[in-house]
Coordinates of C-alpha atoms in Angstrom, one line a residue:
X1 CA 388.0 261.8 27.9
X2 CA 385.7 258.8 27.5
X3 CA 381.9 258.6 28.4
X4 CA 382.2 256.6 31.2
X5 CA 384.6 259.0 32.6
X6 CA 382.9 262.2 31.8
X7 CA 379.6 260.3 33.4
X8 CA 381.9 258.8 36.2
X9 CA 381.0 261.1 39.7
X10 CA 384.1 261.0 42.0
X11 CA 381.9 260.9 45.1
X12 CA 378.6 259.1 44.9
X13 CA 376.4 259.5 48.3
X14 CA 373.5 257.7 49.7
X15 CA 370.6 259.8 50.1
X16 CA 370.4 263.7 49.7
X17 CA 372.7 266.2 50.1
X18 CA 372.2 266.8 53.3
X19 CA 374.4 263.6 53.5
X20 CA 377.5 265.6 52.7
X21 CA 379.4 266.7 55.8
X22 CA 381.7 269.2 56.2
X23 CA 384.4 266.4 56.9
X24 CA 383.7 264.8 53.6
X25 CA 384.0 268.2 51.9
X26 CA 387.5 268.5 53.8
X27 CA 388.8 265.2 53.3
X28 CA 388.6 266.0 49.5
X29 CA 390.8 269.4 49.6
X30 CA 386.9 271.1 48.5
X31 CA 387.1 275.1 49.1
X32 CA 383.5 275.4 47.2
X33 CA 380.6 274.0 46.3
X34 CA 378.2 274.8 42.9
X35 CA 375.1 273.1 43.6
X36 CA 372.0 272.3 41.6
X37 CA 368.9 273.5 42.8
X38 CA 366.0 271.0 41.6
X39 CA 365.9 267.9 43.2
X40 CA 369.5 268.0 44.9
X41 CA 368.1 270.8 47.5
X42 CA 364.5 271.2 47.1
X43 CA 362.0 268.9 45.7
X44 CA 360.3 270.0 41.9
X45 CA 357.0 270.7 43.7
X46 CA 358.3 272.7 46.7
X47 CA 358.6 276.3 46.3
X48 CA 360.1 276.8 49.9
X49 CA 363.9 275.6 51.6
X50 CA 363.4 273.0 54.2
X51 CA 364.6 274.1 57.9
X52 CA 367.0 271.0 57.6
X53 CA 368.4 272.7 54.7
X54 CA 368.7 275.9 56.3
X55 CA 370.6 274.1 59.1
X56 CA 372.6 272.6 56.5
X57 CA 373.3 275.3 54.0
X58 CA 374.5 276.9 57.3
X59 CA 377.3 274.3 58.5
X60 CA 378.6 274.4 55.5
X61 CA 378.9 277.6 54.3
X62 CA 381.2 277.8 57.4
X63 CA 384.1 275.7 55.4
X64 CA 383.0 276.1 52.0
X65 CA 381.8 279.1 49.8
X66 CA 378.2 278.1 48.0
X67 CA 377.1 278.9 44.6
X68 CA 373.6 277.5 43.4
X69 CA 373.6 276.6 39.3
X70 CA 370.0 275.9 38.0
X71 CA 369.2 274.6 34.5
X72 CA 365.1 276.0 35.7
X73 CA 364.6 279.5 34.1
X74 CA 362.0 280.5 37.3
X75 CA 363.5 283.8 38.4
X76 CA 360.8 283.5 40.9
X77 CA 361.6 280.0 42.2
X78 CA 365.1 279.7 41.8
X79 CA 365.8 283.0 43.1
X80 CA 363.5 282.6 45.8
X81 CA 365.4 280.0 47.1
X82 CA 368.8 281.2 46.5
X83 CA 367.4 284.5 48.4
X84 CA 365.8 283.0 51.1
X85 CA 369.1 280.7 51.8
X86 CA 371.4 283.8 51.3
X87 CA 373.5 282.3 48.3
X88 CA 374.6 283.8 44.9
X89 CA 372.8 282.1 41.8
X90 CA 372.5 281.7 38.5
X91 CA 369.7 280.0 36.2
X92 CA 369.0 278.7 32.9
X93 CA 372.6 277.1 33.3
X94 CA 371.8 274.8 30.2
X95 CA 373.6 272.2 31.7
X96 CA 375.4 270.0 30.4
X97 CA 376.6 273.8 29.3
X98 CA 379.7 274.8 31.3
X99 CA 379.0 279.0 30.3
X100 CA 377.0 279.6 33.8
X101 CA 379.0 277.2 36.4
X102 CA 382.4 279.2 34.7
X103 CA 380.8 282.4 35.6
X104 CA 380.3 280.9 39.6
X105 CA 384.2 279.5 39.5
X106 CA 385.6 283.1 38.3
X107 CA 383.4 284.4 41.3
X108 CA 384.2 282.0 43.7
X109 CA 388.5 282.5 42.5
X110 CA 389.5 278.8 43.5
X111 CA 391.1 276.6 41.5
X112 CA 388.5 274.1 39.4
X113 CA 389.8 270.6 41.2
X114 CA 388.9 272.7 44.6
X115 CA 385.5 273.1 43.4
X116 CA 382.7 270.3 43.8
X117 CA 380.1 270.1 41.3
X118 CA 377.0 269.1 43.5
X119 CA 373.8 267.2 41.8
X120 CA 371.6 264.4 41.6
X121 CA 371.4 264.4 37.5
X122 CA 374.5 262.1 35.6
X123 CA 373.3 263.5 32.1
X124 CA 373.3 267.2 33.4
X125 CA 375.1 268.0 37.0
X126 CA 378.2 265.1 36.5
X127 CA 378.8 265.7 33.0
X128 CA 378.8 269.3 33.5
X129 CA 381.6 269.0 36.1
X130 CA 383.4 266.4 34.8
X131 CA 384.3 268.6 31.3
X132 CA 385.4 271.0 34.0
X133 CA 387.4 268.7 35.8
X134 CA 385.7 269.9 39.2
X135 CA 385.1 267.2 41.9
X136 CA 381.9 265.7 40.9
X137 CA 379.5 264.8 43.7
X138 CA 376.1 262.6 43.0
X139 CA 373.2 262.4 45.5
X140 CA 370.0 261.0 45.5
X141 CA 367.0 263.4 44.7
X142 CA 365.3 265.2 47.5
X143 CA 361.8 264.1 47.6
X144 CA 358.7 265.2 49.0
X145 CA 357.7 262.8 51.5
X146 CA 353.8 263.3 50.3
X147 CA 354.2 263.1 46.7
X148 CA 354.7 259.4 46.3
X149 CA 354.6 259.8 42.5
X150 CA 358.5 261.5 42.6
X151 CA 359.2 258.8 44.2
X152 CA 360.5 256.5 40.8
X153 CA 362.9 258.8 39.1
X154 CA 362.3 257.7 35.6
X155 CA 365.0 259.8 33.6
X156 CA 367.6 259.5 36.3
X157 CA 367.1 256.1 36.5
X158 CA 367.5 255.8 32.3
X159 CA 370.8 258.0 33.1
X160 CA 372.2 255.7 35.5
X161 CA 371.4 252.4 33.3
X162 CA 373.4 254.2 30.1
X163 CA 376.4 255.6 32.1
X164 CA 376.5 251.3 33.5
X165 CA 376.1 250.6 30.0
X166 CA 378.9 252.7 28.9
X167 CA 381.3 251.5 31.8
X168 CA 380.5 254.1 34.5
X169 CA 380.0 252.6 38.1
X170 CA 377.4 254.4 39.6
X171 CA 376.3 252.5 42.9
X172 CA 374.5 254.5 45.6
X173 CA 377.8 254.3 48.9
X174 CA 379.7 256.6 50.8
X175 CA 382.7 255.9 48.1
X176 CA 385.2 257.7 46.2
X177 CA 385.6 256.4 43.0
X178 CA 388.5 256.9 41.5
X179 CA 389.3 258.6 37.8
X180 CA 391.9 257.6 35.5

């Protein structure tokens, strides 16, 4: 597999996560979700779920089962968050390491291509999925509306200008882009 293919997300979406709809998850054949935690659900500095979250994490576990993969080590923050939404979890993932989002696909027993990766990281969350040859979803970090310093994504935008530069398409619609 090339880079711009392993760095290629099937589905990118414009703004967070709580974008992604349980028709979007269904129009894709999806059965389960592994989600990153940082960013893609709760912004760095925020130590609590968002009720909108909640709501969300909600709707969808009705059509999907939920597995949260973090590359943070925080027991305390990562599990707090995984408790306090009700969701199985592991951290320290190491991503781009595959060992830890394995372990939630043998626990989840679906099929890999029925299984979305779910991140806002390219270098991490995408490439992670993509050796897997899960459904890779990109969204656009969750920020917190008072910290306009999170606002510029420095690293994430570096990932998104060497995944253009090695012939990944990464534009923020509501497309599916297609693999070879």
């Amino acid at each position: 597999m090339t880079w711009n293919n392993l760095l290629q997300p099937d589905l990118i979406l414009s703004g967070s996560i709580l974008n992604l709809t349980p028709e979007i998850i269904q129009q894709y054949g999806l059965k389960g979700l592994v989600l990153d935690v940082d960013e893609t659900l709760v912004p760095i500095k925020v130590g609590a779920v968002s009720v909108e979250l909640r709501q969300w994490v909600e709707q969808i576990r009705a059509c999907t089962e939920l597995w949260l993969v973090s590359n943070n080590l925080s027991e305390m923050r990562i599990g707090g968050i995984a408790r306090s939404l009700n969701l199985p979890y592991y951290l320290g993932a190491a991503k781009p390491s595959r060992r830890k989002i394995r372990a939630a696909l043998r626990a989840m027993n679906l099929p890999v291509h029925q299984v979305g990766m779910v991140g806002d990281r390219l270098f991490t969350d995408v490439l992670a999925g993509n050796r897997l040859g899960m459904f890779t979803i990109l969204v656009e970090p969750m920020i917190h509306p008072d910290v306009e310093l999170l606002r510029n994504h420095p690293i994430r935008n570096f990932e998104v200008w060497v995944s253009e530069a090695l012939g990944a398409s990464i534009t923020p619609k509501y497309t599916k882009i297609n693999k070879d």
